[in-house]
Amino acid sequence: MIKLFLVEDEAVMREGIKRRIDWSAEGIEFAGDARDGELALPMILEKKPDIVITDIKMPFMDGLKLSEHIREALPDTKIIILSGYDDFSYAKEGIRLGVTEYLLKPITPAALLKSIHEVMEKIEQERKEKEERSLRSAEEYEKKEKEAVRLFSELAKQFLDRPGSGPESHDRDTSFVNMDISKAGEVSGKELESFLRTGTQDGARAMIDSVFDSIGDQNSRSLIFLNYLTMDLYFTMVRFLKEIGENVSEINSKCGDINDIIRDMTGTEDAKRYLSEYLSAVISARDNGSARKYGRILRDAAVYIDEHYADEDISLNTLAELANISPNHFSAIFSQEMGVTFIEYLINKRMDKAKELLMTTDMKSFEIAYAVGYKDPHYFSSTFKKTQGMTTKEFRARGREG
């Protein structure tokens, strides 16, 4: 759903636009409104609307100045300017700032909606083009990865098949490579993919050590094998960075170019050092990105739960809908960032309140059950005993004895 924000200093005009259009029926979420640019800007930066409709002449900060700030912070946001001034200089400045539509007042709801729908079509088209570019980029990257795998496999075959490749000449015996190279990369890659989503920076070196332990000492002594495995794990981390929208070049410049690493690699320790450093940098980027992206969502979710824990119908779907993301996605980021699942957080909140009521009131157990959001007092009692290690009666008695 497209998100829209309105900035208009004339109260009658502002309320008219808000009330006379059925936004949800038009596929639009009305994200909020403000009477001037100064009030609107922090709200817009927080809500990140797809479309901003703003008057041009307002106190404190006018529509053009507001548009300039929006363009700098939210370049994808489309701006529709409403103006009572048929002055080319205003329109010219609006064009310079990248304003999408410049409409003259007075304007009817139908005319405004027509312009909004035209802007919505532009947004959908841009999203489609962006998705297609991402898909093409992913496909091209996949081709490059497969080509790298093919070259490494071919190099390994040539090296191991040529005469004189025994231990007496190269200290590399073909019997060292006891595992299929591509299969080893696949197994290690899956293990790494799981760690990339849930692992910590402190665990990066242990993760890489675990990968090398799993391939065996003999295999890890083959330089060809090390080169391939390092490249394969590198590509796994790069794919993850692209998936979460982080900057690959920034981490490459910090940790070193993979081609230089492969060229200069002399043994297992070089591979481990590079991969653990790269993995630690990826986890750091993931955590920083998640904190930026999801911090507000999770803070709002925690506040909502704190205020609505007693609602019988509160659910993960409720929170996901409020955050405007899918339930599965919300569940994943909640668990990752909060350290517990949504249901565990809700139960803990309800149990804390139940314990407070047991100690400060004479309410019966079934009354407390209803007060903290349980329809079934028996289920409440069972949950309390399971989580607290004693019944409500025992908890109250023990508390009052103390």
CSV table of C-alpha atoms in Angstrom, one decimal:
chain,number,residue,atom,x,y,z
A,1,MET,CA,0.0,0.0,0.0
A,2,ILE,CA,1.2,3.5,-0.9
A,3,LYS,CA,1.9,5.7,2.1
A,4,LEU,CA,0.9,9.4,1.8
A,5,PHE,CA,1.6,12.5,4.0
A,6,LEU,CA,-0.2,15.9,3.8
A,7,VAL,CA,1.3,19.3,4.7
A,8,GLU,CA,-1.2,22.2,4.5
A,9,ASP,CA,-1.4,25.3,6.7
A,10,GLU,CA,-5.1,26.1,5.9
A,11,ALA,CA,-7.1,24.0,8.4
A,12,VAL,CA,-10.2,23.8,6.2
A,13,MET,CA,-8.2,22.7,3.2
A,14,ARG,CA,-6.2,20.2,5.2
A,15,GLU,CA,-9.3,18.6,6.8
A,16,GLY,CA,-11.2,18.7,3.5
A,17,ILE,CA,-8.5,16.6,1.8
A,18,LYS,CA,-8.2,14.2,4.7
A,19,ARG,CA,-12.0,13.7,5.1
A,20,ARG,CA,-13.3,13.8,1.5
A,21,ILE,CA,-11.2,11.1,0.1
A,22,ASP,CA,-11.6,7.4,1.1
A,23,TRP,CA,-7.8,6.7,1.2
A,24,SER,CA,-8.0,3.0,2.0
A,25,ALA,CA,-10.4,2.4,-0.9
A,26,GLU,CA,-7.8,4.1,-3.2
A,27,GLY,CA,-5.0,1.8,-2.0
A,28,ILE,CA,-3.4,4.5,0.1
A,29,GLU,CA,-2.4,4.7,3.7
A,30,PHE,CA,-2.9,8.2,5.1
A,31,ALA,CA,0.3,8.4,7.2
A,32,GLY,CA,-0.4,11.8,8.8
A,33,ASP,CA,-0.6,15.5,8.4
A,34,ALA,CA,1.0,18.8,9.6
A,35,ARG,CA,0.2,22.5,9.3
A,36,ASP,CA,3.7,23.6,8.3
A,37,GLY,CA,7.0,22.3,7.0
A,38,GLU,CA,8.9,22.6,10.2
A,39,LEU,CA,6.4,20.4,12.0
A,40,ALA,CA,6.1,18.1,9.1
A,41,LEU,CA,9.8,17.3,8.4
A,42,PRO,CA,10.6,15.1,11.4
A,43,MET,CA,7.3,13.3,11.0
A,44,ILE,CA,8.1,12.7,7.3
A,45,LEU,CA,11.6,11.4,8.1
A,46,GLU,CA,10.2,9.0,10.6
A,47,LYS,CA,7.2,7.7,8.6
A,48,LYS,CA,9.0,7.7,5.2
A,49,PRO,CA,5.9,8.2,3.0
A,50,ASP,CA,5.9,7.4,-0.7
A,51,ILE,CA,4.1,10.6,-1.5
A,52,VAL,CA,4.1,14.0,0.2
A,53,ILE,CA,1.4,16.6,-0.7
A,54,THR,CA,2.5,20.0,0.4
A,55,ASP,CA,1.3,23.6,0.1
A,56,ILE,CA,3.9,26.0,-1.2
A,57,LYS,CA,3.3,29.0,1.1
A,58,MET,CA,3.4,28.2,4.8
A,59,PRO,CA,4.9,29.8,7.9
A,60,PHE,CA,8.2,28.7,9.4
A,61,MET,CA,9.2,26.4,6.5
A,62,ASP,CA,7.6,26.7,3.1
A,63,GLY,CA,6.8,23.8,0.7
A,64,LEU,CA,9.9,24.4,-1.5
A,65,LYS,CA,12.3,24.3,1.4
A,66,LEU,CA,10.5,21.2,2.8
A,67,SER,CA,10.8,19.6,-0.7
A,68,GLU,CA,14.5,20.3,-0.7
A,69,HIS,CA,15.0,18.5,2.7
A,70,ILE,CA,12.8,15.6,1.6
A,71,ARG,CA,14.8,15.2,-1.6
A,72,GLU,CA,18.1,15.0,0.3
A,73,ALA,CA,16.9,12.5,2.9
A,74,LEU,CA,14.3,10.5,1.0
A,75,PRO,CA,15.2,10.7,-2.7
A,76,ASP,CA,12.5,8.1,-3.7
A,77,THR,CA,9.6,10.1,-2.1
A,78,LYS,CA,7.4,11.8,-4.7
A,79,ILE,CA,6.3,15.3,-4.0
A,80,ILE,CA,3.1,17.0,-5.1
A,81,ILE,CA,3.0,20.8,-4.5
A,82,LEU,CA,-0.3,22.7,-4.1
A,83,SER,CA,0.0,26.4,-4.9
A,84,GLY,CA,-2.4,29.3,-5.0
A,85,TYR,CA,0.3,31.2,-7.0
A,86,ASP,CA,0.2,30.9,-10.8
A,87,ASP,CA,3.9,32.1,-10.8
A,88,PHE,CA,6.4,30.4,-13.2
A,89,SER,CA,9.3,31.1,-10.8
A,90,TYR,CA,7.7,28.8,-8.2
A,91,ALA,CA,7.1,26.1,-10.8
A,92,LYS,CA,10.6,26.4,-12.1
A,93,GLU,CA,12.1,26.0,-8.6
A,94,GLY,CA,9.8,23.0,-8.0
A,95,ILE,CA,11.2,21.4,-11.2
A,96,ARG,CA,14.7,22.1,-10.0
A,97,LEU,CA,14.0,20.3,-6.7
A,98,GLY,CA,12.5,17.3,-8.5
A,99,VAL,CA,8.9,17.9,-7.6
A,100,THR,CA,6.7,15.3,-9.3
A,101,GLU,CA,3.5,17.4,-9.7
A,102,TYR,CA,2.7,21.1,-9.4
A,103,LEU,CA,-1.0,21.8,-8.9
A,104,LEU,CA,-2.8,25.1,-8.7
A,105,LYS,CA,-5.5,25.8,-6.1
A,106,PRO,CA,-8.4,25.5,-5.8
A,107,ILE,CA,-8.4,21.9,-6.7
A,108,THR,CA,-11.2,19.3,-6.4
A,109,PRO,CA,-10.8,15.9,-4.7
A,110,ALA,CA,-11.3,14.2,-8.1
A,111,ALA,CA,-8.5,16.3,-9.7
A,112,LEU,CA,-6.2,15.7,-6.8
A,113,LEU,CA,-6.9,12.0,-6.9
A,114,LYS,CA,-6.1,11.9,-10.6
A,115,SER,CA,-2.7,13.4,-10.0
A,116,ILE,CA,-2.1,11.0,-7.0
A,117,HIS,CA,-2.9,8.0,-9.2
A,118,GLU,CA,-0.5,9.2,-11.9
A,119,VAL,CA,2.2,9.5,-9.3
A,120,MET,CA,1.3,6.0,-7.9
A,121,GLU,CA,1.8,4.6,-11.4
A,122,LYS,CA,5.2,6.1,-11.6
A,123,ILE,CA,6.1,4.6,-8.2
A,124,GLU,CA,4.9,1.2,-9.2
A,125,GLN,CA,6.9,1.4,-12.5
A,126,GLU,CA,10.0,2.5,-10.7
A,127,ARG,CA,9.7,-0.4,-8.2
A,128,LYS,CA,9.2,-2.8,-11.0
A,129,GLU,CA,12.3,-1.5,-12.8
A,130,LYS,CA,14.3,-1.6,-9.6
A,131,GLU,CA,13.2,-5.2,-9.0
A,132,GLU,CA,14.2,-6.2,-12.6
A,133,ARG,CA,17.6,-4.5,-12.2
A,134,SER,CA,18.2,-6.4,-8.9
A,135,LEU,CA,17.2,-9.7,-10.6
A,136,ARG,CA,19.5,-9.1,-13.5
A,137,SER,CA,22.3,-8.1,-11.1
A,138,ALA,CA,21.7,-11.3,-9.1
A,139,GLU,CA,21.7,-13.4,-12.2
A,140,GLU,CA,24.9,-11.9,-13.5
A,141,TYR,CA,26.6,-12.4,-10.1
A,142,GLU,CA,25.5,-16.0,-10.1
A,143,LYS,CA,27.0,-16.5,-13.5
A,144,LYS,CA,30.3,-15.0,-12.3
A,145,GLU,CA,30.3,-17.3,-9.3
A,146,LYS,CA,29.6,-20.4,-11.4
A,147,GLU,CA,32.4,-19.4,-13.8
A,148,ALA,CA,34.8,-19.0,-10.8
A,149,VAL,CA,33.8,-22.4,-9.5
A,150,ARG,CA,34.3,-23.9,-13.0
A,151,LEU,CA,37.8,-22.3,-13.3
A,152,PHE,CA,38.8,-23.5,-9.9
A,153,SER,CA,37.6,-27.0,-10.5
A,154,GLU,CA,39.4,-27.1,-13.9
A,155,LEU,CA,42.6,-25.7,-12.2
A,156,ALA,CA,42.4,-28.4,-9.5
A,157,LYS,CA,41.9,-31.1,-12.1
A,158,GLN,CA,44.9,-29.9,-14.2
A,159,PHE,CA,47.0,-29.6,-11.1
A,160,LEU,CA,46.2,-33.0,-9.7
A,161,ASP,CA,46.3,-34.9,-13.0
A,162,ARG,CA,49.7,-33.6,-14.2
A,163,PRO,CA,52.9,-35.8,-13.8
A,164,GLY,CA,55.1,-35.0,-10.9
A,165,SER,CA,52.4,-33.6,-8.6
A,166,GLY,CA,53.2,-36.1,-5.9
A,167,PRO,CA,54.6,-35.2,-2.4
A,168,GLU,CA,58.2,-35.5,-3.5
A,169,SER,CA,57.9,-32.6,-5.9
A,170,HIS,CA,55.2,-30.4,-4.5
A,171,ASP,CA,54.5,-31.6,-1.0
A,172,ARG,CA,50.9,-32.0,-2.1
A,173,ASP,CA,49.7,-35.5,-2.5
A,174,THR,CA,46.6,-36.1,-4.6
A,175,SER,CA,45.3,-38.3,-1.8
A,176,PHE,CA,44.9,-35.2,0.4
A,177,VAL,CA,41.9,-34.2,-1.6
A,178,ASN,CA,39.5,-36.7,-0.1
A,179,MET,CA,36.3,-34.7,-0.5
A,180,ASP,CA,34.6,-33.6,-3.7
A,181,ILE,CA,35.5,-29.9,-4.0
A,182,SER,CA,32.2,-28.5,-5.1
A,183,LYS,CA,30.3,-30.6,-2.5
A,184,ALA,CA,32.6,-29.4,0.3
A,185,GLY,CA,31.8,-25.8,-0.7
A,186,GLU,CA,28.1,-26.5,-0.8
A,187,VAL,CA,28.1,-28.1,2.7
A,188,SER,CA,30.2,-25.4,4.2
A,189,GLY,CA,28.2,-22.7,2.5
A,190,LYS,CA,24.9,-23.9,4.1
A,191,GLU,CA,26.6,-23.9,7.5
A,192,LEU,CA,27.8,-20.3,6.9
A,193,GLU,CA,24.4,-19.1,5.6
A,194,SER,CA,22.8,-20.1,8.9
A,195,PHE,CA,25.5,-18.3,10.9
A,196,LEU,CA,25.2,-15.2,8.8
A,197,ARG,CA,21.5,-14.8,9.9
A,198,THR,CA,21.9,-15.6,13.6
A,199,GLY,CA,25.6,-15.6,14.5
A,200,THR,CA,27.6,-13.0,16.4
A,201,GLN,CA,30.9,-11.2,15.7
A,202,ASP,CA,32.5,-13.0,18.7
A,203,GLY,CA,31.7,-16.3,17.1
A,204,ALA,CA,33.1,-15.5,13.7
A,205,ARG,CA,36.5,-17.2,14.2
A,206,ALA,CA,35.0,-20.3,15.8
A,207,MET,CA,32.6,-20.6,12.9
A,208,ILE,CA,35.4,-20.6,10.4
A,209,ASP,CA,37.4,-23.0,12.5
A,210,SER,CA,34.4,-25.3,12.5
A,211,VAL,CA,34.2,-25.2,8.7
A,212,PHE,CA,37.9,-26.2,8.4
A,213,ASP,CA,37.6,-28.8,11.0
A,214,SER,CA,34.7,-30.4,9.1
A,215,ILE,CA,36.8,-30.8,5.9
A,216,GLY,CA,39.6,-32.6,7.6
A,217,ASP,CA,43.3,-31.9,8.0
A,218,GLN,CA,44.4,-33.6,4.8
A,219,ASN,CA,42.0,-31.7,2.6
A,220,SER,CA,42.9,-28.4,4.2
A,221,ARG,CA,46.6,-29.0,3.3
A,222,SER,CA,45.7,-28.8,-0.4
A,223,LEU,CA,46.3,-25.3,-1.6
A,224,ILE,CA,43.9,-25.8,-4.6
A,225,PHE,CA,41.2,-27.0,-2.1
A,226,LEU,CA,41.9,-24.0,0.1
A,227,ASN,CA,41.6,-21.6,-2.8
A,228,TYR,CA,38.3,-23.0,-3.9
A,229,LEU,CA,36.8,-23.2,-0.4
A,230,THR,CA,37.9,-19.6,0.4
A,231,MET,CA,36.3,-18.3,-2.8
A,232,ASP,CA,33.1,-20.2,-2.3
A,233,LEU,CA,32.7,-19.0,1.3
A,234,TYR,CA,33.5,-15.4,0.1
A,235,PHE,CA,30.7,-15.6,-2.5
A,236,THR,CA,28.3,-16.9,0.1
A,237,MET,CA,29.0,-13.8,2.3
A,238,VAL,CA,28.8,-11.4,-0.7
A,239,ARG,CA,25.4,-12.8,-1.7
A,240,PHE,CA,24.2,-12.2,1.9
A,241,LEU,CA,25.5,-8.6,1.9
A,242,LYS,CA,23.6,-7.9,-1.3
A,243,GLU,CA,20.5,-9.6,0.1
A,244,ILE,CA,20.4,-7.3,3.1
A,245,GLY,CA,21.4,-4.2,1.0
A,246,GLU,CA,24.8,-3.6,2.5
A,247,ASN,CA,27.9,-2.2,0.7
A,248,VAL,CA,30.1,-5.0,-0.5
A,249,SER,CA,32.9,-2.6,-1.8
A,250,GLU,CA,33.2,-1.0,1.6
A,251,ILE,CA,34.0,-4.4,3.3
A,252,ASN,CA,36.2,-5.5,0.4
A,253,SER,CA,38.3,-2.4,0.8
A,254,LYS,CA,38.6,-3.0,4.6
A,255,CYS,CA,39.4,-6.7,4.4
A,256,GLY,CA,41.3,-6.9,1.1
A,257,ASP,CA,40.5,-7.9,-2.5
A,258,ILE,CA,39.6,-11.6,-2.8
A,259,ASN,CA,41.9,-12.0,-5.9
A,260,ASP,CA,44.9,-10.7,-3.9
A,261,ILE,CA,44.0,-12.9,-1.0
A,262,ILE,CA,43.8,-16.0,-3.2
A,263,ARG,CA,47.1,-15.1,-5.0
A,264,ASP,CA,49.0,-14.6,-1.8
A,265,MET,CA,47.5,-17.5,0.2
A,266,THR,CA,50.1,-19.9,1.6
A,267,GLY,CA,48.1,-22.1,3.8
A,268,THR,CA,45.1,-22.8,6.1
A,269,GLU,CA,45.9,-20.0,8.6
A,270,ASP,CA,45.8,-17.3,5.8
A,271,ALA,CA,42.4,-18.6,4.7
A,272,LYS,CA,41.1,-18.7,8.2
A,273,ARG,CA,42.4,-15.2,9.1
A,274,TYR,CA,40.8,-13.6,6.0
A,275,LEU,CA,37.5,-15.4,6.2
A,276,SER,CA,37.0,-14.8,9.9
A,277,GLU,CA,37.8,-11.1,9.5
A,278,TYR,CA,35.4,-10.8,6.5
A,279,LEU,CA,32.7,-12.7,8.4
A,280,SER,CA,33.1,-10.4,11.4
A,281,ALA,CA,32.7,-7.4,9.2
A,282,VAL,CA,29.6,-8.8,7.5
A,283,ILE,CA,28.0,-9.6,10.9
A,284,SER,CA,28.8,-6.0,12.0
A,285,ALA,CA,27.2,-4.6,8.9
A,286,ARG,CA,24.1,-6.8,9.4
A,287,ASP,CA,23.7,-5.8,13.0
A,288,ASN,CA,24.1,-2.1,12.3
A,289,GLY,CA,21.7,-2.3,9.3
A,290,SER,CA,19.1,-4.1,11.4
A,291,ALA,CA,19.4,-1.6,14.2
A,292,ARG,CA,18.8,1.3,11.8
A,293,LYS,CA,16.1,-0.4,9.9
A,294,TYR,CA,14.2,-2.2,12.6
A,295,GLY,CA,15.0,-0.3,15.8
A,296,ARG,CA,11.9,1.9,15.7
A,297,ILE,CA,9.6,-1.0,14.6
A,298,LEU,CA,10.7,-3.0,17.6
A,299,ARG,CA,10.5,-0.1,20.0
A,300,ASP,CA,7.0,0.6,18.9
A,301,ALA,CA,6.1,-3.1,19.1
A,302,ALA,CA,7.4,-3.3,22.7
A,303,VAL,CA,5.4,-0.2,23.7
A,304,TYR,CA,2.3,-1.7,22.1
A,305,ILE,CA,2.7,-5.0,23.9
A,306,ASP,CA,3.3,-3.1,27.2
A,307,GLU,CA,0.1,-1.2,26.7
A,308,HIS,CA,-2.1,-4.0,25.2
A,309,TYR,CA,-0.8,-7.2,26.9
A,310,ALA,CA,-4.3,-7.6,28.5
A,311,ASP,CA,-6.1,-7.7,25.1
A,312,GLU,CA,-7.1,-11.3,24.5
A,313,ASP,CA,-6.8,-10.9,20.7
A,314,ILE,CA,-3.3,-9.4,20.6
A,315,SER,CA,-1.2,-11.4,18.2
A,316,LEU,CA,1.9,-11.4,16.1
A,317,ASN,CA,-0.3,-10.6,13.1
A,318,THR,CA,-1.6,-7.5,14.9
A,319,LEU,CA,2.0,-6.2,15.4
A,320,ALA,CA,3.1,-7.1,11.9
A,321,GLU,CA,0.1,-5.2,10.4
A,322,LEU,CA,0.9,-2.2,12.5
A,323,ALA,CA,4.5,-2.3,11.3
A,324,ASN,CA,3.4,-2.8,7.7
A,325,ILE,CA,5.5,-6.0,7.2
A,326,SER,CA,4.7,-9.6,6.8
A,327,PRO,CA,4.1,-11.7,9.9
A,328,ASN,CA,7.0,-14.1,9.0
A,329,HIS,CA,9.4,-11.2,8.6
A,330,PHE,CA,8.2,-9.5,11.8
A,331,SER,CA,8.6,-12.8,13.7
A,332,ALA,CA,12.2,-13.2,12.4
A,333,ILE,CA,13.4,-9.7,13.2
A,334,PHE,CA,11.6,-9.7,16.6
A,335,SER,CA,13.3,-12.9,17.6
A,336,GLN,CA,16.7,-11.8,16.3
A,337,GLU,CA,16.7,-8.4,17.9
A,338,MET,CA,14.9,-9.1,21.1
A,339,GLY,CA,16.5,-12.4,21.9
A,340,VAL,CA,13.1,-14.1,22.5
A,341,THR,CA,10.1,-14.9,20.3
A,342,PHE,CA,7.0,-12.6,20.2
A,343,ILE,CA,4.9,-15.1,22.2
A,344,GLU,CA,7.7,-15.5,24.9
A,345,TYR,CA,7.9,-11.7,25.2
A,346,LEU,CA,4.1,-11.5,25.6
A,347,ILE,CA,4.0,-14.3,28.1
A,348,ASN,CA,6.8,-12.8,30.2
A,349,LYS,CA,4.9,-9.5,30.2
A,350,ARG,CA,1.7,-11.1,31.3
A,351,MET,CA,3.4,-13.2,34.0
A,352,ASP,CA,5.2,-10.1,35.4
A,353,LYS,CA,1.8,-8.3,35.7
A,354,ALA,CA,0.2,-11.4,37.2
A,355,LYS,CA,2.9,-11.5,39.9
A,356,GLU,CA,2.4,-7.9,40.6
A,357,LEU,CA,-1.3,-8.4,41.1
A,358,LEU,CA,-0.7,-11.5,43.3
A,359,MET,CA,1.5,-9.4,45.6
A,360,THR,CA,-0.5,-6.2,45.7
A,361,THR,CA,-4.1,-7.2,45.5
A,362,ASP,CA,-6.5,-9.9,46.9
A,363,MET,CA,-7.8,-10.8,43.4
A,364,LYS,CA,-8.5,-14.4,42.8
A,365,SER,CA,-6.4,-16.4,40.3
A,366,PHE,CA,-9.2,-16.5,37.7
A,367,GLU,CA,-9.7,-12.7,38.0
A,368,ILE,CA,-6.0,-12.1,37.5
A,369,ALA,CA,-6.1,-14.4,34.4
A,370,TYR,CA,-8.8,-12.2,32.8
A,371,ALA,CA,-6.9,-9.1,33.8
A,372,VAL,CA,-3.7,-10.1,32.1
A,373,GLY,CA,-5.3,-11.3,28.8
A,374,TYR,CA,-6.2,-15.0,29.3
A,375,LYS,CA,-9.6,-16.2,28.3
A,376,ASP,CA,-9.1,-19.6,30.1
A,377,PRO,CA,-8.1,-19.4,33.8
A,378,HIS,CA,-6.9,-23.0,33.7
A,379,TYR,CA,-4.5,-22.2,30.8
A,380,PHE,CA,-3.3,-19.2,32.8
A,381,SER,CA,-2.6,-21.3,35.9
A,382,SER,CA,-0.8,-23.9,33.8
A,383,THR,CA,1.4,-21.3,32.1
A,384,PHE,CA,2.1,-19.6,35.4
A,385,LYS,CA,3.3,-22.8,37.0
A,386,LYS,CA,5.4,-23.8,33.9
A,387,THR,CA,7.2,-20.4,33.7
A,388,GLN,CA,7.5,-19.6,37.4
A,389,GLY,CA,8.0,-23.0,38.9
A,390,MET,CA,5.1,-22.8,41.3
A,391,THR,CA,1.4,-22.2,41.5
A,392,THR,CA,-0.2,-18.7,41.9
A,393,LYS,CA,-1.2,-19.7,45.4
A,394,GLU,CA,2.3,-20.8,46.3
A,395,PHE,CA,3.8,-17.6,44.8
A,396,ARG,CA,1.4,-15.4,46.8
A,397,ALA,CA,2.1,-17.3,50.0
A,398,ARG,CA,5.8,-17.2,49.6
A,399,GLY,CA,5.8,-13.5,48.8
A,400,ARG,CA,3.7,-12.6,51.8
A,401,GLU,CA,5.9,-14.8,54.1
A,402,GLY,CA,9.0,-12.9,52.9
